PDB file of C-alpha atoms and ligand atoms in Angstrom:
ATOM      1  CA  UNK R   1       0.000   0.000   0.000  1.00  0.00           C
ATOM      2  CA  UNK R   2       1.156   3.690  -0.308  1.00  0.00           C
ATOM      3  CA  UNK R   3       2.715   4.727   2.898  1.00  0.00           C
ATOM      4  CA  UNK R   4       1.842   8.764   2.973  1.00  0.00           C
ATOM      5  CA  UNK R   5      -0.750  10.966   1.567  1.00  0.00           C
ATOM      6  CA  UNK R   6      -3.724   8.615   2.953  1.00  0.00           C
ATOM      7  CA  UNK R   7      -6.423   9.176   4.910  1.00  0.00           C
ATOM      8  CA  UNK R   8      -6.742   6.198   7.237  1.00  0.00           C
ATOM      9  CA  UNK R   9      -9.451   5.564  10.042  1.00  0.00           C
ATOM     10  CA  UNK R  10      -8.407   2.991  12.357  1.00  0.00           C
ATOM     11  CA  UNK R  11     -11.225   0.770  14.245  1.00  0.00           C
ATOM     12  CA  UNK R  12      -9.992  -0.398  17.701  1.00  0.00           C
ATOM     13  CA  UNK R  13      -7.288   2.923  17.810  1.00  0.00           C
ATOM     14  CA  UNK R  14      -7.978   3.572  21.572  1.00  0.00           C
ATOM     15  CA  UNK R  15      -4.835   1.434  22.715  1.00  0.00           C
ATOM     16  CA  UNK R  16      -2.494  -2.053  21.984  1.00  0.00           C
ATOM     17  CA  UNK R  17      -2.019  -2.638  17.647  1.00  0.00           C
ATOM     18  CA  UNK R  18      -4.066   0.153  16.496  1.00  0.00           C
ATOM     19  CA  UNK R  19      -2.995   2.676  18.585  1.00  0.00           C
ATOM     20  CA  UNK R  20       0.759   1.690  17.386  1.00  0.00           C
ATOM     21  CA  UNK R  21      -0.891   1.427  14.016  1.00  0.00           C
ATOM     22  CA  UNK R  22      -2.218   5.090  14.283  1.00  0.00           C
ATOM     23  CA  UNK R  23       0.749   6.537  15.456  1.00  0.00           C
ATOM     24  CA  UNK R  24       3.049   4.890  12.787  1.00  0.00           C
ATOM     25  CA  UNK R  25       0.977   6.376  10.238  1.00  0.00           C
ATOM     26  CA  UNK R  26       0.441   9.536  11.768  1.00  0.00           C
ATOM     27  CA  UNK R  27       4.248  10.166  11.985  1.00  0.00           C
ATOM     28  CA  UNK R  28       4.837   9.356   8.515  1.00  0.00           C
ATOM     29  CA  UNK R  29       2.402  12.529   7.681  1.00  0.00           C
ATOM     30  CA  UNK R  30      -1.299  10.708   6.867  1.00  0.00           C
ATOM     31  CA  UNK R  31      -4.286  11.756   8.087  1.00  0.00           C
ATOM     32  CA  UNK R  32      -5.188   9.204  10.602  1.00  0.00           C
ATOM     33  CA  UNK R  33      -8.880   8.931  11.838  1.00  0.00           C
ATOM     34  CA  UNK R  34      -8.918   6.852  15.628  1.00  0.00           C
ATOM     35  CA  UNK R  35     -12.257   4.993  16.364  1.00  0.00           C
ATOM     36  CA  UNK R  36     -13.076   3.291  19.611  1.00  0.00           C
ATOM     37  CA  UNK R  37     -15.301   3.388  22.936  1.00  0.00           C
ATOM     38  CA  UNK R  38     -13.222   4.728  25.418  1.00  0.00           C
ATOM     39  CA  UNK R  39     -13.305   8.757  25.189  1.00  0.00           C
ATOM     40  CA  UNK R  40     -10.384   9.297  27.756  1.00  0.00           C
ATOM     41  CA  UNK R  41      -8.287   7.418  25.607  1.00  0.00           C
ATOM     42  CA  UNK R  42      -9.267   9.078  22.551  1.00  0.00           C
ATOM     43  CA  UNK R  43      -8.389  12.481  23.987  1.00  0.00           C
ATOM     44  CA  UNK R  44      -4.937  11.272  25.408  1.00  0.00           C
ATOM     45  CA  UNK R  45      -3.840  10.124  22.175  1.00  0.00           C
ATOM     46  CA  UNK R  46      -5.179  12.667  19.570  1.00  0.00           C
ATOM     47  CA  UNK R  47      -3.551  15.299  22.369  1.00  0.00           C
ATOM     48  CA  UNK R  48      -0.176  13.098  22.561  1.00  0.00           C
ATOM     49  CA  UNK R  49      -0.469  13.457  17.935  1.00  0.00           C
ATOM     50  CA  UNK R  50      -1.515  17.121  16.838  1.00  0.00           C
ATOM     51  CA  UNK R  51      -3.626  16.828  13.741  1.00  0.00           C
ATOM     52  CA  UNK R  52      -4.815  13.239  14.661  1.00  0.00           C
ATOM     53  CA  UNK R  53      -8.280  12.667  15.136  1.00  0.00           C
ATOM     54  CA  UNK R  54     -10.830  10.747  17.649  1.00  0.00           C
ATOM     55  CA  UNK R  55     -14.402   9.242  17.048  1.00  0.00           C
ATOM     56  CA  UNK R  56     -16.008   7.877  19.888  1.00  0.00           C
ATOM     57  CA  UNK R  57     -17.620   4.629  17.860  1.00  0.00           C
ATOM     58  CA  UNK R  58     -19.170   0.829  19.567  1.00  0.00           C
ATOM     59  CA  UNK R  59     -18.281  -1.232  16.022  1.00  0.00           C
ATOM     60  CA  UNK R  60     -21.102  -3.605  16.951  1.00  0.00           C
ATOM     61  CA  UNK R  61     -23.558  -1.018  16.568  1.00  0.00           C
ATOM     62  CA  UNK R  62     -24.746  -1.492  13.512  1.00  0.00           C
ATOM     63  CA  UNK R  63     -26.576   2.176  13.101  1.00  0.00           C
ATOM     64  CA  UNK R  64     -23.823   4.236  13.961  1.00  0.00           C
ATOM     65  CA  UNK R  65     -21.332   2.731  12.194  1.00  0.00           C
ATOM     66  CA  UNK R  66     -23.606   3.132   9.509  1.00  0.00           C
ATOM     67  CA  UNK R  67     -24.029   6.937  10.259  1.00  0.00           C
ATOM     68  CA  UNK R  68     -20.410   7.415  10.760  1.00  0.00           C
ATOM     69  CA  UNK R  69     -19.862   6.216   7.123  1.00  0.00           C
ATOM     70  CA  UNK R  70     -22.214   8.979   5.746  1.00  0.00           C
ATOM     71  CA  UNK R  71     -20.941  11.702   8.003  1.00  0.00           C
ATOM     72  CA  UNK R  72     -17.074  10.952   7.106  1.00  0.00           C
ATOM     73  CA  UNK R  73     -17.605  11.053   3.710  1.00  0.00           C
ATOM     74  CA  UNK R  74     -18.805  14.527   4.623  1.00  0.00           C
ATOM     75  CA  UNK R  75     -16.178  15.487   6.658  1.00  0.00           C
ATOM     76  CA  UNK R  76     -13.432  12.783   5.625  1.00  0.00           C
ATOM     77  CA  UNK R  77     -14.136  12.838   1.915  1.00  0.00           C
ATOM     78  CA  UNK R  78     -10.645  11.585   1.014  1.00  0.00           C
ATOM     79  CA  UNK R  79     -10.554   8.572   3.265  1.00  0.00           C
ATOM     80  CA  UNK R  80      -9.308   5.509   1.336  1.00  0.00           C
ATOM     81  CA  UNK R  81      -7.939   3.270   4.094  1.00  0.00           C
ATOM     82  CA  UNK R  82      -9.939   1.350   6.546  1.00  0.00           C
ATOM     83  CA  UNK R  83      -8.536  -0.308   9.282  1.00  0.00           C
ATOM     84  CA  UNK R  84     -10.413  -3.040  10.652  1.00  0.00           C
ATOM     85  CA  UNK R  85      -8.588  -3.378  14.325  1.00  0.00           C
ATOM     86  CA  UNK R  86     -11.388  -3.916  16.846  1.00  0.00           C
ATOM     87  CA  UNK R  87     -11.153  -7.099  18.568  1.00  0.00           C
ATOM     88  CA  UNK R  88     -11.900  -9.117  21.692  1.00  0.00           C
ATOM     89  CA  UNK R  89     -10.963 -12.017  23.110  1.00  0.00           C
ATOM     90  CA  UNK R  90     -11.871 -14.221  26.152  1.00  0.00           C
ATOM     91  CA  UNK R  91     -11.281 -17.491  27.216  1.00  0.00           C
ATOM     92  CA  UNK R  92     -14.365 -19.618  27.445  1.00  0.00           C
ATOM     93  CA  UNK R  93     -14.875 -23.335  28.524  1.00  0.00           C
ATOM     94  CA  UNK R  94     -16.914 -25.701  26.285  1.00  0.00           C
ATOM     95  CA  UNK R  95     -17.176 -28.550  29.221  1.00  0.00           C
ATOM     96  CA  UNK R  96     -20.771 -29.793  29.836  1.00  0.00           C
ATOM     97  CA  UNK R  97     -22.720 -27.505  31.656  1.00  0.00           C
ATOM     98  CA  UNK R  98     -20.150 -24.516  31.356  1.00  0.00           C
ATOM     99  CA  UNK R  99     -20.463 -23.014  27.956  1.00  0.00           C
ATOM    100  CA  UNK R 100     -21.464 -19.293  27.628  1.00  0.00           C
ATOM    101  CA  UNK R 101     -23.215 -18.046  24.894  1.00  0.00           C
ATOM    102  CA  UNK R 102     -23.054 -14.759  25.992  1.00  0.00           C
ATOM    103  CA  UNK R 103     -18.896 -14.575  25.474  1.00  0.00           C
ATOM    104  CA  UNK R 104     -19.436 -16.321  22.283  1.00  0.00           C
ATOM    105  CA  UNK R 105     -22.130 -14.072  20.387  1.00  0.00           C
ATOM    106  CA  UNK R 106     -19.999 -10.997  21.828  1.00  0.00           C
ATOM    107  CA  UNK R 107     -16.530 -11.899  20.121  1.00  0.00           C
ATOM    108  CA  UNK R 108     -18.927 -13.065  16.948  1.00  0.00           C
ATOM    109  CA  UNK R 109     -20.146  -9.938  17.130  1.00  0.00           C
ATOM    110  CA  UNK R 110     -16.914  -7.989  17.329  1.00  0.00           C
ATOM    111  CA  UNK R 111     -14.948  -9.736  15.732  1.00  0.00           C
ATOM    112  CA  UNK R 112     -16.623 -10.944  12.725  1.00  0.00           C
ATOM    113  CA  UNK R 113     -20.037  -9.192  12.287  1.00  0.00           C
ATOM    114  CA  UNK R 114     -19.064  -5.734  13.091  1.00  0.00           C
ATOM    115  CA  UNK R 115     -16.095  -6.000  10.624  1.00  0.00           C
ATOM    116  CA  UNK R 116     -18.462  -7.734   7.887  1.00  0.00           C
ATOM    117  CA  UNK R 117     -20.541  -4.391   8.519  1.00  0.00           C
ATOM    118  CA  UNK R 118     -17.954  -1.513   8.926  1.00  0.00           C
ATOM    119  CA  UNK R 119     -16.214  -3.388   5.551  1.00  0.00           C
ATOM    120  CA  UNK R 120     -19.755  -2.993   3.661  1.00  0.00           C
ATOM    121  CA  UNK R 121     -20.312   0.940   5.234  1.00  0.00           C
ATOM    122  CA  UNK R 122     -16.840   2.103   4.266  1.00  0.00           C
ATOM    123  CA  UNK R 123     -16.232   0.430   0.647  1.00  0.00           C
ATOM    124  CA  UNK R 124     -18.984   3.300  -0.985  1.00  0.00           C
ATOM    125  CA  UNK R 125     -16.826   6.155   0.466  1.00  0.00           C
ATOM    126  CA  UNK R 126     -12.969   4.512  -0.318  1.00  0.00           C
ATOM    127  CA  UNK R 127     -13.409   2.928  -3.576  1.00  0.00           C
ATOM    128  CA  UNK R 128     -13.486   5.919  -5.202  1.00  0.00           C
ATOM    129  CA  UNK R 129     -10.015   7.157  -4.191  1.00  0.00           C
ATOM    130  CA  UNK R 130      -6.721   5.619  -6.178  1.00  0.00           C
ATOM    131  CA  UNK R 131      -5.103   3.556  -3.849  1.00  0.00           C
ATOM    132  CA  UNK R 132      -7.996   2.561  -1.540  1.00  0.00           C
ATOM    133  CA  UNK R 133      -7.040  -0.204   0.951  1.00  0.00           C
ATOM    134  CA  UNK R 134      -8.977  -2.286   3.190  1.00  0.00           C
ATOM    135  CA  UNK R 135      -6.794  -3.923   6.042  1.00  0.00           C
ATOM    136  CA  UNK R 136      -8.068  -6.540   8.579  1.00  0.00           C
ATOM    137  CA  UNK R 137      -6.464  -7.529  11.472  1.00  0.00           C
ATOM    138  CA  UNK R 138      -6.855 -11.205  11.980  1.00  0.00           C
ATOM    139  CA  UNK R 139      -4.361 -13.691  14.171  1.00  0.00           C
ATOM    140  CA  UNK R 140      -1.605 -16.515  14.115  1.00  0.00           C
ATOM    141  CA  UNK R 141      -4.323 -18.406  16.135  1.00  0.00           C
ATOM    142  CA  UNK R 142      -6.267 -18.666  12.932  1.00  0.00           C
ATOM    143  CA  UNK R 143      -3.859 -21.049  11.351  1.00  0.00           C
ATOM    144  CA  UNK R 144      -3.456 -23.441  14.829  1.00  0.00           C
ATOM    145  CA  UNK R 145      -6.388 -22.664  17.702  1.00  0.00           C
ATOM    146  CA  UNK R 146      -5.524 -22.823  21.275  1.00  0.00           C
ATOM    147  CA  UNK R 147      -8.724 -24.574  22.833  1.00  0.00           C
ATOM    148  CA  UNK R 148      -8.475 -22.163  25.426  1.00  0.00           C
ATOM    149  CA  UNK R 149      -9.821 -19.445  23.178  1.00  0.00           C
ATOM    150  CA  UNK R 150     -12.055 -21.521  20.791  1.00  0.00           C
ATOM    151  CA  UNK R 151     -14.121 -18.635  19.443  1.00  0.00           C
ATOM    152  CA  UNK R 152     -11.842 -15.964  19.502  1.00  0.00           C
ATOM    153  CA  UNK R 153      -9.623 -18.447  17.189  1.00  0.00           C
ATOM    154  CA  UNK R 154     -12.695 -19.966  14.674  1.00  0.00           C
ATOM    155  CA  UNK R 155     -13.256 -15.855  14.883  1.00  0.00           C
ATOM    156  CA  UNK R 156     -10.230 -15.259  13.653  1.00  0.00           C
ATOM    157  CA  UNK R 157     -10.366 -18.336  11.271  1.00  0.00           C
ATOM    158  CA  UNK R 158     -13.426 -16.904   9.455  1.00  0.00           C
ATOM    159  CA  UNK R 159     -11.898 -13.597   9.161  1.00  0.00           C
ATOM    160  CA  UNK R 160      -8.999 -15.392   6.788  1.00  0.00           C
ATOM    161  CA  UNK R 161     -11.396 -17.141   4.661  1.00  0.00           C
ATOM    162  CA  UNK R 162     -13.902 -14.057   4.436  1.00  0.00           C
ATOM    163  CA  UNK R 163     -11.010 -11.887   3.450  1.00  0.00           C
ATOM    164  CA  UNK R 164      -9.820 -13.739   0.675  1.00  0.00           C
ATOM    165  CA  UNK R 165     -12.733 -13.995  -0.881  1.00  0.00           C
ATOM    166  CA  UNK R 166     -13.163  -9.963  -0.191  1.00  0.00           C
ATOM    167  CA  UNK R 167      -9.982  -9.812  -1.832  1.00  0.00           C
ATOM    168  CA  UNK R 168     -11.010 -11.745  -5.129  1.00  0.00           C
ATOM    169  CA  UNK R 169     -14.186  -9.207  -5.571  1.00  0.00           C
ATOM    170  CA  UNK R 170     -12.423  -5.747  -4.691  1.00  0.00           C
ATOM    171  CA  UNK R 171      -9.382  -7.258  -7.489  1.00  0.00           C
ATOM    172  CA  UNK R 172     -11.522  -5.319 -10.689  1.00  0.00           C
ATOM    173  CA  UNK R 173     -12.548  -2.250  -8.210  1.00  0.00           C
ATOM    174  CA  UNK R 174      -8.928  -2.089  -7.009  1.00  0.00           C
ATOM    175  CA  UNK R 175      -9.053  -1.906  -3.836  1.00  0.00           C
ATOM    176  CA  UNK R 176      -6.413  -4.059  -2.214  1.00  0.00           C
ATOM    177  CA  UNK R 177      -6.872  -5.960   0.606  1.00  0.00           C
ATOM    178  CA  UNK R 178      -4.758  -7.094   3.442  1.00  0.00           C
ATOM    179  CA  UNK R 179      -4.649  -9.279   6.447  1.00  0.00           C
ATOM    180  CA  UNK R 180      -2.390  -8.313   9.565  1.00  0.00           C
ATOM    181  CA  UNK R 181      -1.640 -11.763  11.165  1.00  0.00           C
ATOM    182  CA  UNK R 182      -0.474 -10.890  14.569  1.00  0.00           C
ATOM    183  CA  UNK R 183       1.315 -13.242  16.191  1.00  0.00           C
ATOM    184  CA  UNK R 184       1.327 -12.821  20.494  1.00  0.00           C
ATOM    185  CA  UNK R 185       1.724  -9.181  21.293  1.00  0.00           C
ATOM    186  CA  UNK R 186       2.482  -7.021  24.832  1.00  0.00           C
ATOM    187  CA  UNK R 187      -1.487  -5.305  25.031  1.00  0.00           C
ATOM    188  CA  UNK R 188      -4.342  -5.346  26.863  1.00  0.00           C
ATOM    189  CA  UNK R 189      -6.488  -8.011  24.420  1.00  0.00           C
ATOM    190  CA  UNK R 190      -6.335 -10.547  27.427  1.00  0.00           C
ATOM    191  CA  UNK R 191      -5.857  -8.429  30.469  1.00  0.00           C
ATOM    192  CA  UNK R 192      -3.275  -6.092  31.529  1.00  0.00           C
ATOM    193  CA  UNK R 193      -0.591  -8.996  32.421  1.00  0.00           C
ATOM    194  CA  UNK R 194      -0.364  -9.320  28.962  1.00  0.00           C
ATOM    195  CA  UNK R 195       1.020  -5.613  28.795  1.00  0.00           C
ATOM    196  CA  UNK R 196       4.397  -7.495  30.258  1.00  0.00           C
ATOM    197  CA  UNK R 197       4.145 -10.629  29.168  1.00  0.00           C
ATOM    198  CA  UNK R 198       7.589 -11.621  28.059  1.00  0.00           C
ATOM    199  CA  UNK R 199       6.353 -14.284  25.854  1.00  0.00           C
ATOM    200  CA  UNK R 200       4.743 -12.001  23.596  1.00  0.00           C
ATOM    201  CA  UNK R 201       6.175 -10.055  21.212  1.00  0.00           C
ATOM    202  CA  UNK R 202       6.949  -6.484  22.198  1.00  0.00           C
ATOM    203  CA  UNK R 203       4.467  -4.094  20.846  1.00  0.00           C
ATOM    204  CA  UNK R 204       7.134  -1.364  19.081  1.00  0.00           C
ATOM    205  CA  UNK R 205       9.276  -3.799  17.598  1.00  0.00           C
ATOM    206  CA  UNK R 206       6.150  -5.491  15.948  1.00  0.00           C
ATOM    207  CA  UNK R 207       4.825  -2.217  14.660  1.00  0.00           C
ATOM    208  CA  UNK R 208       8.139  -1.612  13.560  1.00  0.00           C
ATOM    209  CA  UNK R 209       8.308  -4.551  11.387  1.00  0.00           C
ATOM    210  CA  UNK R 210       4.425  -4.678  10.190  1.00  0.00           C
ATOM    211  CA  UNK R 211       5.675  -0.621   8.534  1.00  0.00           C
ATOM    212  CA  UNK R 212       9.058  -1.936   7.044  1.00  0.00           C
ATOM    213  CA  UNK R 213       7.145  -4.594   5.348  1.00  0.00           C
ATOM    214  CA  UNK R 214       4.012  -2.376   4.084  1.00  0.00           C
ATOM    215  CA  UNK R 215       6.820  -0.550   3.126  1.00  0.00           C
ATOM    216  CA  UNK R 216       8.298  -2.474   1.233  1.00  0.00           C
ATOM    217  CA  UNK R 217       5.255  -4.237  -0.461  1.00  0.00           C
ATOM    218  CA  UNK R 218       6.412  -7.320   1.503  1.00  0.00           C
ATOM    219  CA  UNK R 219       2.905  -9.022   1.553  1.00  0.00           C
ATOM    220  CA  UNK R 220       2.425 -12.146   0.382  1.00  0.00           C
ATOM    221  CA  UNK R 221      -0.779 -13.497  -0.604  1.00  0.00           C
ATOM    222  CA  UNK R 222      -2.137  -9.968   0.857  1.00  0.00           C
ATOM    223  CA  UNK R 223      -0.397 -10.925   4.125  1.00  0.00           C
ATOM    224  CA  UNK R 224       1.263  -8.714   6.724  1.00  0.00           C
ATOM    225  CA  UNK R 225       3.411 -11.337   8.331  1.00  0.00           C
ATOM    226  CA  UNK R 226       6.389 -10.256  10.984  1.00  0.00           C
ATOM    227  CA  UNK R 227       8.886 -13.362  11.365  1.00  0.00           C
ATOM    228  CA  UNK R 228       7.617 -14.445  14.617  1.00  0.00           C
ATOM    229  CA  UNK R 229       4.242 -15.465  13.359  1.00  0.00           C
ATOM    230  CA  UNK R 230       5.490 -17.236  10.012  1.00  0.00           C
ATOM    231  CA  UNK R 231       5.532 -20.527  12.019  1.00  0.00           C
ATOM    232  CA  UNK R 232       2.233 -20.901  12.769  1.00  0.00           C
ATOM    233  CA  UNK R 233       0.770 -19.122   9.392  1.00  0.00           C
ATOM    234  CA  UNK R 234       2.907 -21.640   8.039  1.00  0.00           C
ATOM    235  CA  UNK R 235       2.184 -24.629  10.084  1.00  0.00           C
ATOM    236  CA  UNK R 236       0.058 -26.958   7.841  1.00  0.00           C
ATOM    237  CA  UNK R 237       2.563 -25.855   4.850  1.00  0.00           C
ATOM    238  CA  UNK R 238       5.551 -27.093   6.544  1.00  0.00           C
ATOM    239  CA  UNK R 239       4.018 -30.119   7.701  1.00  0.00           C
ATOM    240  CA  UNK R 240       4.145 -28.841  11.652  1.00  0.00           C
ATOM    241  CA  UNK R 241       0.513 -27.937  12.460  1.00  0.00           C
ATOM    242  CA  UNK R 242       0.672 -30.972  14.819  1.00  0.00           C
ATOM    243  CA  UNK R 243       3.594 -29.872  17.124  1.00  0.00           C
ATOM    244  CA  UNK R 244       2.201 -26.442  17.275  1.00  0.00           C
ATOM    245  CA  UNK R 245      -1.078 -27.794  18.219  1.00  0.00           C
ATOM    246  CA  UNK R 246       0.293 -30.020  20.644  1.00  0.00           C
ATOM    247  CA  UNK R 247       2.674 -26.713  22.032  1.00  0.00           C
ATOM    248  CA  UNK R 248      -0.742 -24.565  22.438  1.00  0.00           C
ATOM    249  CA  UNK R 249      -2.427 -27.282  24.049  1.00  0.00           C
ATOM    250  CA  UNK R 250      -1.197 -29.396  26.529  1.00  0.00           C
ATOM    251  CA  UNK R 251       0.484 -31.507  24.251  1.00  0.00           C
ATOM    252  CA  UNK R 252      -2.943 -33.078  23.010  1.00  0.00           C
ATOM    253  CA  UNK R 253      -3.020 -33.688  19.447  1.00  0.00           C
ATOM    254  CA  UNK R 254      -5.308 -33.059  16.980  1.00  0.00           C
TER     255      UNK R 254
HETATM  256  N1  NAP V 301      -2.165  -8.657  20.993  1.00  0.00           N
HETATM  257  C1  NAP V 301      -2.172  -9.855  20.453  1.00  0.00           C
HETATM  258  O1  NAP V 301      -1.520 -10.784  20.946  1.00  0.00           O
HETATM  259  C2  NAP V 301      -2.961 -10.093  19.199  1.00  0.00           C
HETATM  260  C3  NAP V 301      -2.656 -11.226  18.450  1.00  0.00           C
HETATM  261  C4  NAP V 301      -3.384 -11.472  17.302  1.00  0.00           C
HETATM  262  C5  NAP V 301      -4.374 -10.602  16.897  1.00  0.00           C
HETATM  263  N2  NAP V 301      -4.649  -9.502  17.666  1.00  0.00           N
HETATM  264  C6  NAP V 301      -5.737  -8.617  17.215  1.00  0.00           C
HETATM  265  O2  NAP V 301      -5.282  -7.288  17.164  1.00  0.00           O
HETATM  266  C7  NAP V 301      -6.402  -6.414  17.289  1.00  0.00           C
HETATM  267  C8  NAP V 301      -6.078  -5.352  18.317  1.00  0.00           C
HETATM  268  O3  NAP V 301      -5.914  -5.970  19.576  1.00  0.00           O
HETATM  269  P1  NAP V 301      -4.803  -5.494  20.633  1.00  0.00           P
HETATM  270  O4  NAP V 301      -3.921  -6.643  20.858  1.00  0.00           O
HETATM  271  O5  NAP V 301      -4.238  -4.226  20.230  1.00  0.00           O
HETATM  272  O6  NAP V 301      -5.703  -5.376  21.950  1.00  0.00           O
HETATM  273  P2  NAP V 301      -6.306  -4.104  22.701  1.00  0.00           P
HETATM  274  O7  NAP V 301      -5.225  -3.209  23.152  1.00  0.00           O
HETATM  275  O8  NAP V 301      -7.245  -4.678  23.712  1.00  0.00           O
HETATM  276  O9  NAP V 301      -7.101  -3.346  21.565  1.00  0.00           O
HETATM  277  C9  NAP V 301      -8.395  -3.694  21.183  1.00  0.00           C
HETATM  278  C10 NAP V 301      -9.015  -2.482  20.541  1.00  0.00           C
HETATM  279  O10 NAP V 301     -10.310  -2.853  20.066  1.00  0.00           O
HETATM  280  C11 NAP V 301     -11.220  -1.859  20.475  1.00  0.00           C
HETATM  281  N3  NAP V 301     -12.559  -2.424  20.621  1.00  0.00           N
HETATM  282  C12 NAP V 301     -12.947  -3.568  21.227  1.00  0.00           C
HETATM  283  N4  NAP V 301     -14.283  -3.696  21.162  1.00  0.00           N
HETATM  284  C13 NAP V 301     -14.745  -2.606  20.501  1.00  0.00           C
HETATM  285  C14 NAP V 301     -16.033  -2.147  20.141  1.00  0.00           C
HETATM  286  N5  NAP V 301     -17.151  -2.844  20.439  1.00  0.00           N
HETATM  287  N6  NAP V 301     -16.144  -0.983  19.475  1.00  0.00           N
HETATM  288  C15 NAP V 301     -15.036  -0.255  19.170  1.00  0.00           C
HETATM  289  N7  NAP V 301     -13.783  -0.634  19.483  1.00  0.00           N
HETATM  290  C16 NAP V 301     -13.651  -1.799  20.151  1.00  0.00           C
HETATM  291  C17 NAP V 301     -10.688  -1.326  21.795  1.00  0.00           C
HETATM  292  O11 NAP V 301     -11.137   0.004  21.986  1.00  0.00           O
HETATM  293  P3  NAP V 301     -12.186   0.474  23.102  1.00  0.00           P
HETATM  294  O12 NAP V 301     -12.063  -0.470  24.261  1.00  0.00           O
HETATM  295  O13 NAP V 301     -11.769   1.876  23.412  1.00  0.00           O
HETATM  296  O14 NAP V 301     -13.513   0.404  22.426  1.00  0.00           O
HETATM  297  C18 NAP V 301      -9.191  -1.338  21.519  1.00  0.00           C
HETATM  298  O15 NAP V 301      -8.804  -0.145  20.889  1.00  0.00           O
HETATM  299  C19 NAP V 301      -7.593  -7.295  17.653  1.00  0.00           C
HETATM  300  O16 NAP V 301      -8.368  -7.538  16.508  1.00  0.00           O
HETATM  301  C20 NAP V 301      -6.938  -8.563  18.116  1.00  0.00           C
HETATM  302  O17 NAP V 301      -7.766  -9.681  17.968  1.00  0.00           O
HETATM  303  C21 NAP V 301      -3.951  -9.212  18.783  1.00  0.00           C
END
């Protein structure tokens, strides 16, 4: 994608990937358009980048996402880059008696309905700019599920197929289309230990990486892939989806 001279709004900008997402962009001189529920945070980090803005915005509501597309293209009328960010995750257990539907039809919601919606709300306004770009943040977890996390993963999962197939109908409209494929990353998604977690990757050096490759048109197969998540993307390729499995969960194979 082109690096400068966009107009970018950024779903989930309030803190963690998109808020390193934001500020990448922002420094490199594009206009860079922060969505997300938390107001205090919106203020802290449009004050902390002069010129950046902040849209208080609940993706699963389907109305004012809806709204928000008409008035941007108002206000925003050279926005071609949308940033699909937002995302949850929770743990759930699927043992008899324990299951809750609730966590499931929220991360559903989130993570796949509300980007199926914001996708169809923004694609009027951006696909009549030259180099209009659709980006979705989906997960290493896609490609080998920690049963832990089942929806959150088969969220993630469905986000990969969906965008593909996104990608093969925006090809004569061109608009490209990418997936970010985190791999485990220092934010909040899971709780603040994860802030610190020194398993996960540090959140500036993956940033870092996800911009030198955008730069460099380093995305294969419309993938933004830093190193540390090739292994899983990679897994059933290789032929080692069964020791990752077996690493994410107990050792139990598939
Ligand atoms: N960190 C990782 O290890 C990792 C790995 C793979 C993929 N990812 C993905 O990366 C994306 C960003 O996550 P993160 O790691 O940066 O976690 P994060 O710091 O918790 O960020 C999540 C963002 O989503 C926003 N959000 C959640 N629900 C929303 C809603 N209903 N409406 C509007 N905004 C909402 C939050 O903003 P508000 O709370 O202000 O609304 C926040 O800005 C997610 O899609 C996540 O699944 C993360």
């Amino acid at each position: 994608m082109k690096m400068t001279d966009n107009t970018i709004l950024i779903t989930g900008g309030t803190s963690g990937i998109g808020r390193g997402l934001a500020e990448a962009f922002h420094a490199l001189g594009n206009k860079v358009i922060i969505a997300g529920r938390r107001q205090d945070r919106l203020d802290a980090i449009t004050a902390d980048n002069p010129g950046m803005r902040g849209l208080s915005l609940d993706v699963c509501d389907v109305d004012v996402v809806s709204a928000l597309a008409a008035r941007l293209a108002e206000e925003e009328p050279a926005l071609n880059v949308l940033i699909n960010n937002a995302g949850i995750s929770r743990q759930e257990k699927l043992t008899p008696g324990d299951a809750s539907l609730g966590i499931t039809r929220d991360i559903v919601e989130t993570n796949i309905m509300s980007v199926v919606h914001a996708t169809a709300a923004f694609l009027p306004l951006i696909k009549t700019k030259a180099n209009a770009t659709v980006i979705t943040t989906g997960s290493g977890l896609a490609f080998v599920p920690r049963n832990n996390f089942p929806t959150y993963c088969a969220s993630k999962a469905f986000l990969h197929s969906w965008v593909q197939s996104l990608r093969v109908q925006l090809l004569r409209e061109g608009i490209e289309v990418l997936e970010l494929v985190p791999p485990y990353v220092q934010s909040e998604l899971a709780g603040a230990h994860q802030l610190t977690d020194p398993h996960a990757m540090p959140l500036h050096a993956f940033i870092a990486e996800v911009m030198e490759n955008l730069g460099k048109g380093d995305t294969p197969e419309g993938e933004i892939l830093v190193e540390r998540v090739k292994g899983h993307r990679y897994a059933d390729r290789n032929g080692e989806y069964t020791k990752h499995f077996a690493n994410f969960n107990g050792g139990v194979t598939p």
